[in-house]
PDB file of C-alpha atoms in Angstrom:
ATOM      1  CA  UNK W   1      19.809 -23.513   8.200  1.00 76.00           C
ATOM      2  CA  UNK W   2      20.245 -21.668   5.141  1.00 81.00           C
ATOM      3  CA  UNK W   3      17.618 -19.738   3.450  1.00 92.00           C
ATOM      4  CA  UNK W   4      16.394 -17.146   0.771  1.00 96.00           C
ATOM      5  CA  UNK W   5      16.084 -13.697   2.029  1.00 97.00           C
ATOM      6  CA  UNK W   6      14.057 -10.131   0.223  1.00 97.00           C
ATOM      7  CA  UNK W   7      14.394  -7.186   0.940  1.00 97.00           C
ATOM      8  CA  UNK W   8      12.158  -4.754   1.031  1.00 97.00           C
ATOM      9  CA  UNK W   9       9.365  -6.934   2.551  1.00 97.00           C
ATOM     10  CA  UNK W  10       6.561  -4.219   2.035  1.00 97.00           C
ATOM     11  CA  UNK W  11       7.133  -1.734  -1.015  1.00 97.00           C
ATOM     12  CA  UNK W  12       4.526   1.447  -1.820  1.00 98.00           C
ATOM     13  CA  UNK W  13       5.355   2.979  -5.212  1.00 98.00           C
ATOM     14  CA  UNK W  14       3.277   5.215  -7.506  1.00 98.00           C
ATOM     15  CA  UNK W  15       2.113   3.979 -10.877  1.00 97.00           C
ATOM     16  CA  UNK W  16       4.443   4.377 -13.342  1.00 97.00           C
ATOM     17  CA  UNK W  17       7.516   4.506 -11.061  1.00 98.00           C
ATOM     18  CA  UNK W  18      10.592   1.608 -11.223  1.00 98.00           C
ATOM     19  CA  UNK W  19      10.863  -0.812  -8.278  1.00 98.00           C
ATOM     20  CA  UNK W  20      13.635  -3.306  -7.681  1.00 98.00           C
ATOM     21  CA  UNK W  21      13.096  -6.142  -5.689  1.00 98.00           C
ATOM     22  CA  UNK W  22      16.193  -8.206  -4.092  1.00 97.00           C
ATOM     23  CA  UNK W  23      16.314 -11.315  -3.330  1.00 97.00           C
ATOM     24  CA  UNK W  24      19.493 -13.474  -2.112  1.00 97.00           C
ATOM     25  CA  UNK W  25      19.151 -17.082  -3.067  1.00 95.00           C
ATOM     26  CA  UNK W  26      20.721 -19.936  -1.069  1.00 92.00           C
ATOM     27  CA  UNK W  27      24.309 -19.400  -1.768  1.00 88.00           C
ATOM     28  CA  UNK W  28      25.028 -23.240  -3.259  1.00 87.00           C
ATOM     29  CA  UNK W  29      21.877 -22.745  -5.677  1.00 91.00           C
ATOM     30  CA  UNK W  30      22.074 -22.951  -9.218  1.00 90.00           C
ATOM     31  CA  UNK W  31      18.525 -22.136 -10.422  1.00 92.00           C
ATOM     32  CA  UNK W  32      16.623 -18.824  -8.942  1.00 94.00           C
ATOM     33  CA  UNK W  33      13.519 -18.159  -9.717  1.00 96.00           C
ATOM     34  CA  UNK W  34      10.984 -15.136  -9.378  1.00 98.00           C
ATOM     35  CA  UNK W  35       7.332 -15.998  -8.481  1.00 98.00           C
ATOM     36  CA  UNK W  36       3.941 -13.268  -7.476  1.00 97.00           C
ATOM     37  CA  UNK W  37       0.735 -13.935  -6.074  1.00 96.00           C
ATOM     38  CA  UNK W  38      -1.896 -11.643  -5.932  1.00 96.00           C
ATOM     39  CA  UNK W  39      -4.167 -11.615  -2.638  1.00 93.00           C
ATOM     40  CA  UNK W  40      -6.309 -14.429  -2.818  1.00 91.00           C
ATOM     41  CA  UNK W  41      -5.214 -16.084  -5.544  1.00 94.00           C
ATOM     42  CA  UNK W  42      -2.686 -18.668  -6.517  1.00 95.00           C
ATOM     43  CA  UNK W  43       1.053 -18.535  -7.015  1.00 96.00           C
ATOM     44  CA  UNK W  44       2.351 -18.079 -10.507  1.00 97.00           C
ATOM     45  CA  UNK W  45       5.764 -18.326 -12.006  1.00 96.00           C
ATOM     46  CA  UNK W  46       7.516 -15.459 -13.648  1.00 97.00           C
ATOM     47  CA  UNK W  47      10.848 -16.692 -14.622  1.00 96.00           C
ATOM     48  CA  UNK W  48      13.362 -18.655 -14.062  1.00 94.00           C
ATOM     49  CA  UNK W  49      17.578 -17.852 -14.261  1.00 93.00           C
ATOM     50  CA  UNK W  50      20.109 -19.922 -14.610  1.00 91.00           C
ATOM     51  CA  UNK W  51      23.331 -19.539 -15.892  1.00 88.00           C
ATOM     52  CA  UNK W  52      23.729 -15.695 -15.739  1.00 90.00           C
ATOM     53  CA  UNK W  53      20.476 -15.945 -18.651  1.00 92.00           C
ATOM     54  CA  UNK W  54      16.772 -16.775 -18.147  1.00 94.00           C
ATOM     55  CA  UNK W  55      15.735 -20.561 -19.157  1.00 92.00           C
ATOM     56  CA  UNK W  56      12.489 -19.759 -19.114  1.00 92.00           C
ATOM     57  CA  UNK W  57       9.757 -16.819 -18.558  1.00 94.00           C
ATOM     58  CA  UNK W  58       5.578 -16.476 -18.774  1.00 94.00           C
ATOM     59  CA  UNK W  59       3.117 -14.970 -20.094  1.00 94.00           C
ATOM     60  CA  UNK W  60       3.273 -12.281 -17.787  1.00 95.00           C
ATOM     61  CA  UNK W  61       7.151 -11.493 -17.725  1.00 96.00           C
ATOM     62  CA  UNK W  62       6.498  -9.089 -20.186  1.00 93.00           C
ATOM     63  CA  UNK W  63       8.852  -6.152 -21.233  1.00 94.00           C
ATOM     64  CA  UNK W  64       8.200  -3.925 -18.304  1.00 96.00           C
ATOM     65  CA  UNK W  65      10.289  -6.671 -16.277  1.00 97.00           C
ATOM     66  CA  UNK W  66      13.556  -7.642 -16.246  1.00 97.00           C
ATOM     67  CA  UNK W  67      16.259  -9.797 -14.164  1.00 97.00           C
ATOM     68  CA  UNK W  68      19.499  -9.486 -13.054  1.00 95.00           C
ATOM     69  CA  UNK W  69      22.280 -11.175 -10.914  1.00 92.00           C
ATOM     70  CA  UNK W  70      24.388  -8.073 -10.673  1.00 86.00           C
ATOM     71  CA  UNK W  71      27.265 -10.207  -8.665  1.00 87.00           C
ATOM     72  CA  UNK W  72      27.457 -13.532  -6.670  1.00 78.00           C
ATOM     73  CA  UNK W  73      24.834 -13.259  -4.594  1.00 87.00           C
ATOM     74  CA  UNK W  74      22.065 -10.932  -5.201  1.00 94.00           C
ATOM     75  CA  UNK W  75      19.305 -11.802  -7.554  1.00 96.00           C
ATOM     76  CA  UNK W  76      16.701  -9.251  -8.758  1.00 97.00           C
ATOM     77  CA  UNK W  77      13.725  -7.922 -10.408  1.00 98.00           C
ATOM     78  CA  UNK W  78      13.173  -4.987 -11.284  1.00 98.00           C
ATOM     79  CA  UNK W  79       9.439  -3.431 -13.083  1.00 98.00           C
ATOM     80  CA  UNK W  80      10.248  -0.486 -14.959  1.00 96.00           C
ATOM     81  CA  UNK W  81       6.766   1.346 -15.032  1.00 95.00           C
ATOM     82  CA  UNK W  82       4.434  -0.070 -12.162  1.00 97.00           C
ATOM     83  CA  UNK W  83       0.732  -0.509 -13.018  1.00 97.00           C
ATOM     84  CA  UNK W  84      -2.182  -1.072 -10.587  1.00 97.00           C
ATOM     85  CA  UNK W  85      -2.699  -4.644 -11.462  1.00 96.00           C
ATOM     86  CA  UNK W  86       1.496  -5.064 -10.301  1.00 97.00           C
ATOM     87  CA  UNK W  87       0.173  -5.033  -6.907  1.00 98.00           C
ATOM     88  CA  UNK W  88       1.109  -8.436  -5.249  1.00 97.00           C
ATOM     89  CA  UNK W  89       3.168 -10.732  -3.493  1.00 97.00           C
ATOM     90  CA  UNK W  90       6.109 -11.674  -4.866  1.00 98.00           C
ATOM     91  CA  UNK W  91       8.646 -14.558  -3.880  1.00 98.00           C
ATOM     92  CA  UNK W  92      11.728 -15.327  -4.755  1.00 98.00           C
ATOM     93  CA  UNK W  93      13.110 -18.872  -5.007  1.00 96.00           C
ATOM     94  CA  UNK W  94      16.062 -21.290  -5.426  1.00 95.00           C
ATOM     95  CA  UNK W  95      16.680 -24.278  -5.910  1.00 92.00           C
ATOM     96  CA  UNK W  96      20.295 -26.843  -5.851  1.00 86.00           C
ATOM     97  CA  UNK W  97      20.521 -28.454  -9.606  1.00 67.00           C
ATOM     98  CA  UNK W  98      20.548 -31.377 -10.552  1.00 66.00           C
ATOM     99  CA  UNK W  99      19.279 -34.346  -8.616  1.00 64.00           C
ATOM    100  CA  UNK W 100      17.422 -31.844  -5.876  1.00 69.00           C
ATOM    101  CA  UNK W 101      14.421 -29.959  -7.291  1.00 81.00           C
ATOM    102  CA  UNK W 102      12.459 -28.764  -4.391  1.00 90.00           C
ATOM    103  CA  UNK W 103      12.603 -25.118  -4.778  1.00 93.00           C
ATOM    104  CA  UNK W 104      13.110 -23.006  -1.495  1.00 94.00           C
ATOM    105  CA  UNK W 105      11.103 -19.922  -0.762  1.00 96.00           C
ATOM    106  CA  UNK W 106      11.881 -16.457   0.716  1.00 97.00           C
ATOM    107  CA  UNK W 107       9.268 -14.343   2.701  1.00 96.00           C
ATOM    108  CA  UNK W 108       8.502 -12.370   0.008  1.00 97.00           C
ATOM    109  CA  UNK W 109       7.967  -8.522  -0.771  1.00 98.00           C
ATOM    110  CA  UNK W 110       4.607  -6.888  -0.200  1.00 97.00           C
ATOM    111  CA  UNK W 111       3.983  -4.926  -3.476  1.00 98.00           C
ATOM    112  CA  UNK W 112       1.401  -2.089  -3.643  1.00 98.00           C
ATOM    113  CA  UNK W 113       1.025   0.121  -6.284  1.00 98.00           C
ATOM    114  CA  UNK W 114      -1.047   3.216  -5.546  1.00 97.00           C
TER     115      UNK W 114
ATOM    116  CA  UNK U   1      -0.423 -25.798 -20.316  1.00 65.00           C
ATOM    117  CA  UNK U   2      -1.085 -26.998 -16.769  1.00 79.00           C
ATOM    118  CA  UNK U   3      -4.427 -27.859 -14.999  1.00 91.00           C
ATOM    119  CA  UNK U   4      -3.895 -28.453 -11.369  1.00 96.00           C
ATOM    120  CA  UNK U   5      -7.310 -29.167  -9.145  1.00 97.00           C
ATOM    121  CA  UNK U   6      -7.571 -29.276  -6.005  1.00 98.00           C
ATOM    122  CA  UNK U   7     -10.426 -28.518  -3.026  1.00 98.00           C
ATOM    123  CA  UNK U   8     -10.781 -25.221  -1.764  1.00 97.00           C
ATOM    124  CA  UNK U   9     -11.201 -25.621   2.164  1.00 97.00           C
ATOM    125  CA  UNK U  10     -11.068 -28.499   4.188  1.00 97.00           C
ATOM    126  CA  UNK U  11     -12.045 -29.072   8.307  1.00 97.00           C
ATOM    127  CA  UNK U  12     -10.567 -31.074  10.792  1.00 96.00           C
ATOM    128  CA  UNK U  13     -10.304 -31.429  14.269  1.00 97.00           C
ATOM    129  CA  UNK U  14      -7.106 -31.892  16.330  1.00 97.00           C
ATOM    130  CA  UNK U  15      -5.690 -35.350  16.700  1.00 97.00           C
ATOM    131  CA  UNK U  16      -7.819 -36.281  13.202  1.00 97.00           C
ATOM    132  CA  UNK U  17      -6.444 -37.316   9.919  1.00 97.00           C
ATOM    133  CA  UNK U  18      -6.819 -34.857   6.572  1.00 97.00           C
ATOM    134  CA  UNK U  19      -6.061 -36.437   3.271  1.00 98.00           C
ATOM    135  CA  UNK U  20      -6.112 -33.684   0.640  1.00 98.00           C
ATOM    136  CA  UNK U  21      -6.376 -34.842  -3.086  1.00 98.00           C
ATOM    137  CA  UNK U  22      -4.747 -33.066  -5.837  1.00 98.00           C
ATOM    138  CA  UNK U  23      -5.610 -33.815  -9.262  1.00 97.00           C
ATOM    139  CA  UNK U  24      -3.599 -32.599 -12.474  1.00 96.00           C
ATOM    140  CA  UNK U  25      -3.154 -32.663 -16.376  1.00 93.00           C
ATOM    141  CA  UNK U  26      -0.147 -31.607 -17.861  1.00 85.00           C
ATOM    142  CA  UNK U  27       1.681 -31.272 -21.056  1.00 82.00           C
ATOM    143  CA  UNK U  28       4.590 -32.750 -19.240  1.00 83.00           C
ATOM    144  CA  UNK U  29       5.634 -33.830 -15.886  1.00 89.00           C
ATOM    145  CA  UNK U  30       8.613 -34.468 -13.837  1.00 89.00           C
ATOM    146  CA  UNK U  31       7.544 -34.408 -10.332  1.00 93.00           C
ATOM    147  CA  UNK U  32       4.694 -32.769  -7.836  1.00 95.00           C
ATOM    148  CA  UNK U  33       5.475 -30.852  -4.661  1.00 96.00           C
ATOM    149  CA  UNK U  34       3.518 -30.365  -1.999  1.00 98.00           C
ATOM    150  CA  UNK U  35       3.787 -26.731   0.027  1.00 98.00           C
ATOM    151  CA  UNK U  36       2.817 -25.600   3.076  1.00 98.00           C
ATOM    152  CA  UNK U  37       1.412 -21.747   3.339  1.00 96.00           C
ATOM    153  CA  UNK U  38       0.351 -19.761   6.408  1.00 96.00           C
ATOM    154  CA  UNK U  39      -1.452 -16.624   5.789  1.00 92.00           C
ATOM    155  CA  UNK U  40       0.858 -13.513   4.718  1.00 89.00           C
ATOM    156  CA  UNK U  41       3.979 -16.230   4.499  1.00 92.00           C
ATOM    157  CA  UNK U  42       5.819 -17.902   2.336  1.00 93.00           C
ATOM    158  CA  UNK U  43       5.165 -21.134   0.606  1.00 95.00           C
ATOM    159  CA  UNK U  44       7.453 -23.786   2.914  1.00 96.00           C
ATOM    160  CA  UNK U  45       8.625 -27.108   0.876  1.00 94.00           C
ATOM    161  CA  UNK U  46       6.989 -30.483   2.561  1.00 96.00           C
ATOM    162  CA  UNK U  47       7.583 -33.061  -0.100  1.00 95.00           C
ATOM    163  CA  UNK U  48       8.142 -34.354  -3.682  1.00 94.00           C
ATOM    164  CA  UNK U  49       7.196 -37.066  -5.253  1.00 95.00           C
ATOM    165  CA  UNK U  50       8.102 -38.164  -8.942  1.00 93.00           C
ATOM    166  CA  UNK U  51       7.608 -41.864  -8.868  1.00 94.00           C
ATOM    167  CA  UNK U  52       4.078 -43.848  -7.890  1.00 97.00           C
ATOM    168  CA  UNK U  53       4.112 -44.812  -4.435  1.00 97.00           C
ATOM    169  CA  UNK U  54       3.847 -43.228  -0.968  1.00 97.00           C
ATOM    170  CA  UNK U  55       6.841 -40.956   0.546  1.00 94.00           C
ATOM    171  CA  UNK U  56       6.440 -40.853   4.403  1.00 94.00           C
ATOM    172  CA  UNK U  57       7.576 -37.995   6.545  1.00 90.00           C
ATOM    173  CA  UNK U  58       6.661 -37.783  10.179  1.00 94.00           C
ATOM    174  CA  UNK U  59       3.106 -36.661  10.618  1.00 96.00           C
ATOM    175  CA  UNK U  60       2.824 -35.989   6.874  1.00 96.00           C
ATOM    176  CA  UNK U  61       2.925 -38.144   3.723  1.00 97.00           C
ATOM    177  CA  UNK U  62       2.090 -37.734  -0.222  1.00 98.00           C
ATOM    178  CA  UNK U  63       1.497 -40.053  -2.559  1.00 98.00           C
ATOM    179  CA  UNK U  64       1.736 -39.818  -6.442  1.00 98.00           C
ATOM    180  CA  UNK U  65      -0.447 -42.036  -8.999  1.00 97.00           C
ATOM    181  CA  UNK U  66       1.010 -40.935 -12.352  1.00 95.00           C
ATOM    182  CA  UNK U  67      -0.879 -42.695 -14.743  1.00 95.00           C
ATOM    183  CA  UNK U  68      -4.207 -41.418 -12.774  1.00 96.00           C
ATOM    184  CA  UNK U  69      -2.575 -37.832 -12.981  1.00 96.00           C
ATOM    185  CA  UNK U  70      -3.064 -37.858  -9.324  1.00 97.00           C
ATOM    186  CA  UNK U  71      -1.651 -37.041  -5.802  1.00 98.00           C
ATOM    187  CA  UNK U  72      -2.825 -36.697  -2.490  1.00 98.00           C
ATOM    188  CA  UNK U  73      -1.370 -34.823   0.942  1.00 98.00           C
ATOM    189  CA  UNK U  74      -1.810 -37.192   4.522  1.00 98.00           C
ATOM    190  CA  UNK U  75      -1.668 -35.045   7.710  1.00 97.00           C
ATOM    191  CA  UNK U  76      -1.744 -37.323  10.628  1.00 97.00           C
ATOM    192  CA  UNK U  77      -2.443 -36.030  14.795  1.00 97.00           C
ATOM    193  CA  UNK U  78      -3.478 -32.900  13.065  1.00 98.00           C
ATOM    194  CA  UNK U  79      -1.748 -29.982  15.594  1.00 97.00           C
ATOM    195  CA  UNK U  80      -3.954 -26.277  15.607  1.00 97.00           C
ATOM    196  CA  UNK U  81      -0.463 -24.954  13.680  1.00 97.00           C
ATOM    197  CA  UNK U  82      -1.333 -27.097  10.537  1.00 98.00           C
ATOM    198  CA  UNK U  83      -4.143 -24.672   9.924  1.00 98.00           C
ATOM    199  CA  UNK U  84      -3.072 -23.386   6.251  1.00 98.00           C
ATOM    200  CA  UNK U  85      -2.893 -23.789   2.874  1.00 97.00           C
ATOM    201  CA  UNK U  86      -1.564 -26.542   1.116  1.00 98.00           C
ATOM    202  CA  UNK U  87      -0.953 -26.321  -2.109  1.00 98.00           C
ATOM    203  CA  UNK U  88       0.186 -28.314  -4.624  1.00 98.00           C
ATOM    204  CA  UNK U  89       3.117 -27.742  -7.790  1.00 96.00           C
ATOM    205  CA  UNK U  90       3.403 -29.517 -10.923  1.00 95.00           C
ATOM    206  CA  UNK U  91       7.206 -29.379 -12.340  1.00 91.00           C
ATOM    207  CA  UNK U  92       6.778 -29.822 -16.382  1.00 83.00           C
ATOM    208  CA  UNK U  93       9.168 -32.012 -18.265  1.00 73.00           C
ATOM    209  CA  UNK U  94      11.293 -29.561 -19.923  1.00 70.00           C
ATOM    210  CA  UNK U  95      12.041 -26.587 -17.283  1.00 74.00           C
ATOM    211  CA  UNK U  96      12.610 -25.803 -13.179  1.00 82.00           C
ATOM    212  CA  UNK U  97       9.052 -23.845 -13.043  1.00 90.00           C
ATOM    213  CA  UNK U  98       6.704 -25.000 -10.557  1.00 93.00           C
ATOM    214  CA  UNK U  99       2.594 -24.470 -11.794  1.00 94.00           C
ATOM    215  CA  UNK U 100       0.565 -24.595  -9.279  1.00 96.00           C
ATOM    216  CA  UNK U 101      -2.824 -25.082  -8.097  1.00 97.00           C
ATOM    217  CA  UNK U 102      -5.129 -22.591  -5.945  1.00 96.00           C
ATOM    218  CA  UNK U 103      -3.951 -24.484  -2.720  1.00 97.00           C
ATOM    219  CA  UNK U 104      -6.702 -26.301  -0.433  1.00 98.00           C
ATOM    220  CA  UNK U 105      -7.240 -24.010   3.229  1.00 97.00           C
ATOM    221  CA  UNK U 106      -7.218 -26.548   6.275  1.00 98.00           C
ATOM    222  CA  UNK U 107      -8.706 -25.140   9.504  1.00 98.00           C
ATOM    223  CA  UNK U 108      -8.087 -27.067  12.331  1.00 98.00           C
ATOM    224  CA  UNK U 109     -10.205 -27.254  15.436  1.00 96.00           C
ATOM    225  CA  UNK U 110     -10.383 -27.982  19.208  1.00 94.00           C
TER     226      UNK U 110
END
């Protein structure tokens, strides 16, 4: 069965230091998205791609993130200058298009900023 | 914006029936999920529901109420491996994002 993969799962990085996180979506998808959750709390949406462009970002995709699909099947995100409060999970997820909207989930990368 | 409600921890014991409600207000809506998360994992897809009415899927169903901005999660002959959180996602009118709530932990025991 196909599904969404990320590498690294665990990442340690140094405030203030870059991190890219890769993802690769579900290879029929049309919509990726990026989500985080920080321990104990709920899942929250970053932003979603479609397109080769982001449709739509939060609050907290601010400028210190950005996305990319650099060819046909990677998808990432990258934080330019980590701070303490970066430190969560974050998922990546696809989903088909239109007519199927359940969004598929990979296992994640384990993101601690020291 | 989004308010999505639901409880925080629920018990059962194996073989029993949990129904777990999910209430939500929204500036649009077009469709609620319900996800499955064990600790440390990801969030696994279990259903989806955009009209009123009940969706049935083995041991699990969800049913949607749209006008009472309401849903709730059935999981029948509850097995010790349904012990996790469920959580629930609102899909707004306009875009593909998924809000959702703080997820309702169901421990199941012998």
């Amino acid at each position: 069965e196909p599904e969404v993969t990320q590498t690294p799962s665990h990442q340690v990085t140094q405030m203030g230091q870059e991190v890219i996180l890769r993802c690769v979506p579900i290879s029929n998808h049309l919509y990726f998205y990026w989500y985080r959750q920080i321990l104990g709390q709920k899942v929250e949406f970053l932003v979603s791609f479609y397109n080769n462009e982001i449709s739509e970002k939060s609050e907290i995709f601010d400028d210190q993130f950005s996305v990319e699909r650099p060819d046909g099947s990677n998808f990432t995100l990258k934080i330019r200058s980590t701070k303490l409060e970066d430190s969560a999970m974050y998922f990546c997820a696809s989903s088909g298009g239109y007519g199927t909207y359940e969004q598929y989930f990979g296992p994640g990368t384990r993101l601690t900023v020291t | 914006g989004q308010n999505i409600d639901q409880p925080t921890e629920m018990t059962a014991t194996e073989g029993a029936i949990v129904q777990i409600n999910c209430t939500y207000q929204t500036s649009g809506f077009n469709g609620l999920f319900w996800y499955q998360q064990h600790a440390g994992e990801a969030p696994t897809f279990l259903s989806y529901n955009v009209l009123d009415g009940l969706e049935e899927k083995g041991r699990f169903s969800s049913f949607l109420s749209r006008s009472k901005g309401y849903s709730y999660l059935l999981l029948k002959e509850l097995q010790m491996k349904d012990s996790a959180s469920y959580l629930c996602a609102v899909r707004g009118s306009d875009d593909y994002k998924l809000s959702f709530g703080a997820g309702t932990t169901v421990t199941v025991r012998a």
